[in-house]
Coordinates of C-alpha atoms in Angstrom, one line a residue:
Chain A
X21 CA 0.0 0.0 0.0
X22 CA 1.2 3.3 -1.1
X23 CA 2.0 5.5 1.6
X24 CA 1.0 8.7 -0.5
X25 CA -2.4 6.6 -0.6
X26 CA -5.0 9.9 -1.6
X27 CA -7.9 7.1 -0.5
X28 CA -8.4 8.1 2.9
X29 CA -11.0 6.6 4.5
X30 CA -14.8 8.0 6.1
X31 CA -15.1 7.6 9.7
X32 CA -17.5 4.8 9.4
X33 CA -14.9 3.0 7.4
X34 CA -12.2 3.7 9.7
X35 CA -14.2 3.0 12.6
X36 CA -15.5 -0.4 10.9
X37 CA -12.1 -1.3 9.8
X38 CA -10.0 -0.5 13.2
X39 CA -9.0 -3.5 15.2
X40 CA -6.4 -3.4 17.8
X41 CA -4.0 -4.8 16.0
X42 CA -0.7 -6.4 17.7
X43 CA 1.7 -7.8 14.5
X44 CA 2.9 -4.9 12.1
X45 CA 4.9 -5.3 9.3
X46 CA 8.5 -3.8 9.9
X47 CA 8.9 -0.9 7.7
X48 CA 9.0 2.7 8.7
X49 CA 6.4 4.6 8.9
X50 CA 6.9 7.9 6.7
X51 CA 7.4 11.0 8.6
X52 CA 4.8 12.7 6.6
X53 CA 2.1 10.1 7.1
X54 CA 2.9 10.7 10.8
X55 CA 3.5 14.4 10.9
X56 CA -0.4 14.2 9.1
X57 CA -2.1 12.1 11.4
X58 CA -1.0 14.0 14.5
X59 CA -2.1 17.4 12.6
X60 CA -5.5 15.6 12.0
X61 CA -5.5 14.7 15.7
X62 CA -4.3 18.3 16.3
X63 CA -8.0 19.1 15.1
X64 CA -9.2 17.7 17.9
X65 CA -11.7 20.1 20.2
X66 CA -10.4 21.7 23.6
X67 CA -12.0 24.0 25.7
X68 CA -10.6 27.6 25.4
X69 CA -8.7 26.1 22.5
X70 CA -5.8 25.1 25.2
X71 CA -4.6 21.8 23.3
X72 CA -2.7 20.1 26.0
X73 CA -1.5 17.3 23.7
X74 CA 1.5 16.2 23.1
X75 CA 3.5 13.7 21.8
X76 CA 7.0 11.5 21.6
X77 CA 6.7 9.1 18.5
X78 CA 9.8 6.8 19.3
X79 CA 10.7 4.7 16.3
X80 CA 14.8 4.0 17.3
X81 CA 14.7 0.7 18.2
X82 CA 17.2 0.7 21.6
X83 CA 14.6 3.3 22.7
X84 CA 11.9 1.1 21.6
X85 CA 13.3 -1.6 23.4
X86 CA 13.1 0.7 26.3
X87 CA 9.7 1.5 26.0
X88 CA 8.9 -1.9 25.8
X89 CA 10.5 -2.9 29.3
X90 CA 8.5 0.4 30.8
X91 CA 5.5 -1.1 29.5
X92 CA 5.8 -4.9 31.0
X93 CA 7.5 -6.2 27.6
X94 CA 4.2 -5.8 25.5
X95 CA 4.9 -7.4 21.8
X96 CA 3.5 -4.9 20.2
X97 CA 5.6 -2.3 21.2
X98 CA 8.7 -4.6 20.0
X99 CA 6.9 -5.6 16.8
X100 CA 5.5 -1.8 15.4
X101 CA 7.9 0.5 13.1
X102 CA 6.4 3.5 15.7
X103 CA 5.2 3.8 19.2
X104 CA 3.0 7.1 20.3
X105 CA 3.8 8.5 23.3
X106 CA 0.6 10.6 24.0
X107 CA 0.4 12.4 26.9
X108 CA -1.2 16.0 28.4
X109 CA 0.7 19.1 29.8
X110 CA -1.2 21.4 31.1
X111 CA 1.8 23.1 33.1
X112 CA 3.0 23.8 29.0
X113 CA -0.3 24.5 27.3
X114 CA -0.7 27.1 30.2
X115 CA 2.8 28.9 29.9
X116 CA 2.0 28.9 25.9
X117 CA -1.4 30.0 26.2
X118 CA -0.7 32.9 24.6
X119 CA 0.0 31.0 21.6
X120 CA -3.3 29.1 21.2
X121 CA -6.1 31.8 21.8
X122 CA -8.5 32.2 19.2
X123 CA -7.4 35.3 16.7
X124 CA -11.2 36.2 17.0
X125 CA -11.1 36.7 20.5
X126 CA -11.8 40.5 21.4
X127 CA -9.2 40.8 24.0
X128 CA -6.2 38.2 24.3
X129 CA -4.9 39.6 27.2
X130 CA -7.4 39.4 29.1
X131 CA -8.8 36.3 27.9
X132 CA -5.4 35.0 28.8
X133 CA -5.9 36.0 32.8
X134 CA -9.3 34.8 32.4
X135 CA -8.3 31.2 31.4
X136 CA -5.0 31.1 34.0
X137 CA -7.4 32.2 36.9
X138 CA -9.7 30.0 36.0
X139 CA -7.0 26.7 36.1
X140 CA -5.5 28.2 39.2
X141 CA -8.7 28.1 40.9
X142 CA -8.7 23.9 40.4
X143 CA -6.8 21.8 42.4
X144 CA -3.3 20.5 40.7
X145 CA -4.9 17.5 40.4
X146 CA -7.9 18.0 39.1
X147 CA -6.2 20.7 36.6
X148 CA -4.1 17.3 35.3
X149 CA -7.3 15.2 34.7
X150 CA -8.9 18.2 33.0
X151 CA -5.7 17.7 30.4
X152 CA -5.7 14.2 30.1
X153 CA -9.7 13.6 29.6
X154 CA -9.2 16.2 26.3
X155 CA -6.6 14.0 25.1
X156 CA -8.1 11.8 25.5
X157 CA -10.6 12.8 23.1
X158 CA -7.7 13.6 20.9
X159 CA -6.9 9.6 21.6
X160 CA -9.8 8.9 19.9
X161 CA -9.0 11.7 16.8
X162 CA -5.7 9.6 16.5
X163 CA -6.7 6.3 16.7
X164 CA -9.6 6.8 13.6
X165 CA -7.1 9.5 11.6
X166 CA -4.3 6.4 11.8
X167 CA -6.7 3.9 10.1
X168 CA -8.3 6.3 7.2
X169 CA -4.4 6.2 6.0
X170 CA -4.3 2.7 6.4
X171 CA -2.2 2.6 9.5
X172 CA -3.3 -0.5 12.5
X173 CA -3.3 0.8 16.2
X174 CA -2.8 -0.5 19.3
X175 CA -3.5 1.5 22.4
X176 CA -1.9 0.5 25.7
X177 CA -2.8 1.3 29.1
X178 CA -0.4 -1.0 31.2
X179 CA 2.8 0.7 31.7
X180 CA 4.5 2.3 34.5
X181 CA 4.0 6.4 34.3
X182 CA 7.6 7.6 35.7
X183 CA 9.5 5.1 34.0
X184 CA 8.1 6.5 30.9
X185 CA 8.7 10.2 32.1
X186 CA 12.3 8.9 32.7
X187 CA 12.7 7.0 29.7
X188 CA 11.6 10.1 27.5
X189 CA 12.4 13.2 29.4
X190 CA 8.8 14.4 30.3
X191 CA 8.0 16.5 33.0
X192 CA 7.0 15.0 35.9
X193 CA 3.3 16.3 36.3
X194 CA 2.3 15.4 32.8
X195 CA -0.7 12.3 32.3
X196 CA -0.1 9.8 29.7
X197 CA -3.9 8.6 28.5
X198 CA -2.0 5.5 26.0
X199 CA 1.0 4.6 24.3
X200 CA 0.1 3.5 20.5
X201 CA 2.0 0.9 18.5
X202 CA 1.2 2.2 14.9
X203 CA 2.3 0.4 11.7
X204 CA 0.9 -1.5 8.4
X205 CA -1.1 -4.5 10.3
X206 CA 0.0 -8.1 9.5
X207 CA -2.8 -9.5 11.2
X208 CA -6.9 -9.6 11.1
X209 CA -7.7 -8.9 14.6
X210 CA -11.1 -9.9 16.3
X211 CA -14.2 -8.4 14.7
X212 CA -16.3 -6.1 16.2
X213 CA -18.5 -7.0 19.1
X214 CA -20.9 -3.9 20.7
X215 CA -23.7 -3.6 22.2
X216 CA -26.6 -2.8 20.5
X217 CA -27.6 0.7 20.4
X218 CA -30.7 0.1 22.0
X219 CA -28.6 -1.0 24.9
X220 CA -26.9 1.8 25.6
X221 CA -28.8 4.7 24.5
X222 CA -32.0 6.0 25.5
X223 CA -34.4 9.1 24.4
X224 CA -36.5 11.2 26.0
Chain B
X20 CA -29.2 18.3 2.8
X21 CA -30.7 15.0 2.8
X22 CA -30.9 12.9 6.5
X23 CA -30.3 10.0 4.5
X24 CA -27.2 11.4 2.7
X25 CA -25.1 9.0 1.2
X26 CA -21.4 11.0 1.4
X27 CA -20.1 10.3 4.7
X28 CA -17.1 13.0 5.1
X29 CA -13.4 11.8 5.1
X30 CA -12.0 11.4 8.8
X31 CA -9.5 14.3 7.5
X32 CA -12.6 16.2 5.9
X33 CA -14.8 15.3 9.2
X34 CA -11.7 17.0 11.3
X35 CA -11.2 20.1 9.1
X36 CA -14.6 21.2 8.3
X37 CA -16.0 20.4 12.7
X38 CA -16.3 23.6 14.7
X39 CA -17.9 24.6 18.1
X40 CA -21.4 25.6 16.7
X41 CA -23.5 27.6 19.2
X42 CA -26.6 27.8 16.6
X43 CA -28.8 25.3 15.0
X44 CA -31.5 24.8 12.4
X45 CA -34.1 23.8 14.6
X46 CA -35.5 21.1 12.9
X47 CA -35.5 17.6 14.8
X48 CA -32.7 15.3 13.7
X49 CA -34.2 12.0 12.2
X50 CA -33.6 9.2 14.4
X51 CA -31.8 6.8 12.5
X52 CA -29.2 9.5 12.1
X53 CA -28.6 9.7 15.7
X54 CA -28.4 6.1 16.3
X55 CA -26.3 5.9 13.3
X56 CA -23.8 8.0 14.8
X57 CA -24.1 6.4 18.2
X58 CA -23.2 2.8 16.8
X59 CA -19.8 4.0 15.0
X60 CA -19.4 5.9 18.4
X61 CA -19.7 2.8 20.3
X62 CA -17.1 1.3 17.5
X63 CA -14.4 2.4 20.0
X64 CA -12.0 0.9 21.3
X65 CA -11.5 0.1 25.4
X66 CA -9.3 -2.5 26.9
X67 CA -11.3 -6.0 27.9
X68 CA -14.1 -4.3 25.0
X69 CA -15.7 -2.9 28.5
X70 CA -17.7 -0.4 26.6
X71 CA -18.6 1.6 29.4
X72 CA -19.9 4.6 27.7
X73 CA -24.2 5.3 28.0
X74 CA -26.3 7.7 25.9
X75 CA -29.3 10.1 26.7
X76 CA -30.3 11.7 23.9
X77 CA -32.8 14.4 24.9
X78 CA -35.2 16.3 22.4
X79 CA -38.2 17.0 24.7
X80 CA -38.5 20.7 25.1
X81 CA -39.2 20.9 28.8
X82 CA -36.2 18.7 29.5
X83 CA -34.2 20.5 27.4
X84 CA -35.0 23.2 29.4
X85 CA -34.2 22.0 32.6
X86 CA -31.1 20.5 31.1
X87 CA -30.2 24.0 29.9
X88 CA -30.4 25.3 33.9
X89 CA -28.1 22.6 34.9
X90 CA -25.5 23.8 32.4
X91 CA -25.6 27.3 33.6
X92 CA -28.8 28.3 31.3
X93 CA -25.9 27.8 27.9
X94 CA -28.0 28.9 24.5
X95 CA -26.5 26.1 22.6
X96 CA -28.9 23.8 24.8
X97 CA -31.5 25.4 23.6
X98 CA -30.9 26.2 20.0
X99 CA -29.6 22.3 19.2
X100 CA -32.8 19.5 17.9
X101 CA -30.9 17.3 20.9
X102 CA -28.1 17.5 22.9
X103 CA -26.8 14.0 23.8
X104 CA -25.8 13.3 27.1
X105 CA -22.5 11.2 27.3
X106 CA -21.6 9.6 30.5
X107 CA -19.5 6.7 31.6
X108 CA -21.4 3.6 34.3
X109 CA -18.8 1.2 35.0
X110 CA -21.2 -0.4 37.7
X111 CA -23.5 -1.0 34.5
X112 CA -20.7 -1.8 32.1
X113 CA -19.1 -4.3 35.2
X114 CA -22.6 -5.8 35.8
X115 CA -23.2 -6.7 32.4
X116 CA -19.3 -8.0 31.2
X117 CA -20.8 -11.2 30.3
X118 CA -22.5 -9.5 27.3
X119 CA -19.3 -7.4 26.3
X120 CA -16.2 -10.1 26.6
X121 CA -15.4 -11.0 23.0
X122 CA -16.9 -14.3 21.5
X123 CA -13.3 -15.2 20.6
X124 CA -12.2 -15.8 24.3
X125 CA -11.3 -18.8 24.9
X126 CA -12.8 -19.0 28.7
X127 CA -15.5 -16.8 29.6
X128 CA -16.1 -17.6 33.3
X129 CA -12.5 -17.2 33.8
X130 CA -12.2 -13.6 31.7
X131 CA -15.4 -12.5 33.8
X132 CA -13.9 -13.7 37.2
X133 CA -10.1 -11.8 35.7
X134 CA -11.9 -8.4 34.6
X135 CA -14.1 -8.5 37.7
X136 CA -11.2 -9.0 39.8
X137 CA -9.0 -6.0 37.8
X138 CA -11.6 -3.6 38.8
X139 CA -12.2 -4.2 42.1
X140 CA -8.2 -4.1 42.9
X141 CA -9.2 -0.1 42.2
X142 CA -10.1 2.2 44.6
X143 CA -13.6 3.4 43.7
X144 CA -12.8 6.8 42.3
X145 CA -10.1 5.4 40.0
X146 CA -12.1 3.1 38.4
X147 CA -14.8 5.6 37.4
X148 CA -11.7 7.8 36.3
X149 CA -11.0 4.8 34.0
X150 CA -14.2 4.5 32.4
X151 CA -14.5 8.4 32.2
X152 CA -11.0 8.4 30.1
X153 CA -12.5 5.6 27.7
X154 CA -15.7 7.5 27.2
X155 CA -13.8 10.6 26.2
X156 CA -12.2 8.3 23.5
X157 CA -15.5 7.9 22.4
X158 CA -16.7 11.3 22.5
X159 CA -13.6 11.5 19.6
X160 CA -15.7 9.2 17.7
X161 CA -19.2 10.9 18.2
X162 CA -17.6 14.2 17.2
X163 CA -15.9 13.5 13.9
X164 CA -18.9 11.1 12.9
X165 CA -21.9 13.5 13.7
X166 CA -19.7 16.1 11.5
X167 CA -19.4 12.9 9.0
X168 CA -23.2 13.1 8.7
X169 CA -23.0 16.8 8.5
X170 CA -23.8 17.6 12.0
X171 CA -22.2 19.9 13.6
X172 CA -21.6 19.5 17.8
X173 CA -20.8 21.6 20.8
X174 CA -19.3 19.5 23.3
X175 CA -19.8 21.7 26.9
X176 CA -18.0 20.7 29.6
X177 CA -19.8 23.6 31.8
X178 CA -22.8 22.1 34.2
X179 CA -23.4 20.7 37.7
X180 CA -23.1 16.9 36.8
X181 CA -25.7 16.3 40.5
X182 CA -28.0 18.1 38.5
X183 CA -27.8 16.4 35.4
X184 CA -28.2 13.1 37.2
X185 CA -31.1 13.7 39.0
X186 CA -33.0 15.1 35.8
X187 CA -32.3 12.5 33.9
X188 CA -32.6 9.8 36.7
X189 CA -29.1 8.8 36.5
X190 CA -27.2 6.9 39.3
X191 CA -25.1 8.7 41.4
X192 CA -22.1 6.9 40.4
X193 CA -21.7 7.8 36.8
X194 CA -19.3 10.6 35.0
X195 CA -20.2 13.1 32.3
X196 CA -17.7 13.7 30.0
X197 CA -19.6 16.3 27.9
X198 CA -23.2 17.3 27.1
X199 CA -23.2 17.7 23.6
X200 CA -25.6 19.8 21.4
X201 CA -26.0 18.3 18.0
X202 CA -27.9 19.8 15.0
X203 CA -27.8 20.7 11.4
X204 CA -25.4 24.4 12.2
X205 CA -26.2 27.4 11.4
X206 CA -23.5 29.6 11.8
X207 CA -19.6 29.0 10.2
X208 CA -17.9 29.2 13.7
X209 CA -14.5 30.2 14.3
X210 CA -11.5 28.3 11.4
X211 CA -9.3 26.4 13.4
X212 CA -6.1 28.1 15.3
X213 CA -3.9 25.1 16.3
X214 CA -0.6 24.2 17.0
X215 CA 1.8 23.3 14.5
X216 CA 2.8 19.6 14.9
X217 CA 6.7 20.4 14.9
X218 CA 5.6 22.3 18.8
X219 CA 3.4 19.9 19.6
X220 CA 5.4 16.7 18.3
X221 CA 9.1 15.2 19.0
X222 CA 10.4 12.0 17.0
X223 CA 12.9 10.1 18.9

């Protein structure tokens, strides 16, 4: 499959198609196919537009290896071209706010005090799981943007934090909501099983 | 535009052209729309396929209204055909595991008994943080495919979740990631201002 593919999936094609997927084929990923699905995931909503997402994408393989030990020797991270280190820092999208209010706002400066006063009236805490529950919606951005180009997934909550942090240089107080192995799948995963929507949704 | 349009937007075309939209066309939104975007929502991946993410989808004018005084009387509330109410209910999703644990499995009993087990080595509050993170992956989902189907959202992260609960006869125990108004827009809403990936981004 080309990796300049122009085919890129709807989102009821990529979400039909993902799987979490845990053999990859070995080859590289090319930057620009990753360098577009994170600015695809960069599309992702926030709340006073403060886009605490980041992201290490660790492809060298002693670091890899690394990653992989941090993460209780999961295969998958061994057997992807590319792991996604996805994690929130509020502490940074706060210094940089300045950066991401809208250009339509009326008043950026105080718009910026507005939105500082605001986080430094939570706890640090709760400031921390504000971050990581919007990227985790950018989680979810990623994980469909990565399939419509053809890419397999698969998310991974079992690792330990700091050794992460360590691993990778990341401040201490960011939240990590998944590493992603990302590559070419060489295997068919299970099929979808849901509940109905009947189950889970009701109207009134 | 048709309800029963047939071009479901690209996930890239779905992430470009989705805005905050404060105004709607008030007409309702057809049903099988809604649950259309609700099954590719529930497409979503979580770990163990817990699905713990629930739906109320209110359209009923007096509880829209009192919806729209628990979120701090926001017009959006009022102006959308529905505004979905997302929420994560691990007790439900724990409860009914049975029905969720994939067919492929080779030992059911045992995977119940193992998940079961998982979750209640948590302290209460961090496995309702657990399921709130997964639902926010699916609120990823709902908002690129309601914009798929040419609806455009507001996710709104502003209302008393007690509130909310009680109106809609929720237990005690769930978490809201977002109320989201959901409607054919009408208004363009502001282009996106993001990051560029080379700040938000580093390859190792």
């Amino acid at each position: 499959m080309s990796s300049n593919a122009t085919e890129i999936l709807t989102v009821t094609e990529a979400a039909e198609a993902r799987r979490s997927i845990r053999k990859y084929e070995p080859a590289p990923i090319p930057r620009g196919d990753l360098e577009e699905i994170l600015r695809v995931t960069s599309l992702a909503p926030s709340p006073w537009n403060v886009q605490p997402w980041r992201f290490v994408i660790v492809e060298d393989a002693d670091t890899k290896a690394k990653l992989q030990a941090a993460a209780y020797g999961q295969p998958q991270i061994g057997a992807a071209p590319a792991v996604i280190v996805m994690y929130s820092d509020m502490t940074n999208a706060l210094e940089t706010i300045e950066e991401t209010i809208h250009p339509g706002m009326p008043d950026h400066a105080k718009a910026a005090a507005d939105i500082r006063a605001t986080f430094a009236g939570m706890s640090e805490t709760d400031r921390h799981a504000w971050g990581f529950a919007e990227a985790n919606i950018g989680l979810g951005f990623l994980l469909l943007t990565a399939q419509a180009h053809g890419y397999s997934t698969s998310p991974m909550l079992g690792f330990a934090p700091d050794a992460v942090k360590e691993l990778l240089s990341l401040p201490a107080d960011v939240r990590i909501p998944a590493l992603i192995a990302i590559g070419r799948g060489a295997e068919d995963g299970f099929p979808h099983h849901r509940h109905n929507v009947q189950r889970i949704a009701r109207f009134v």
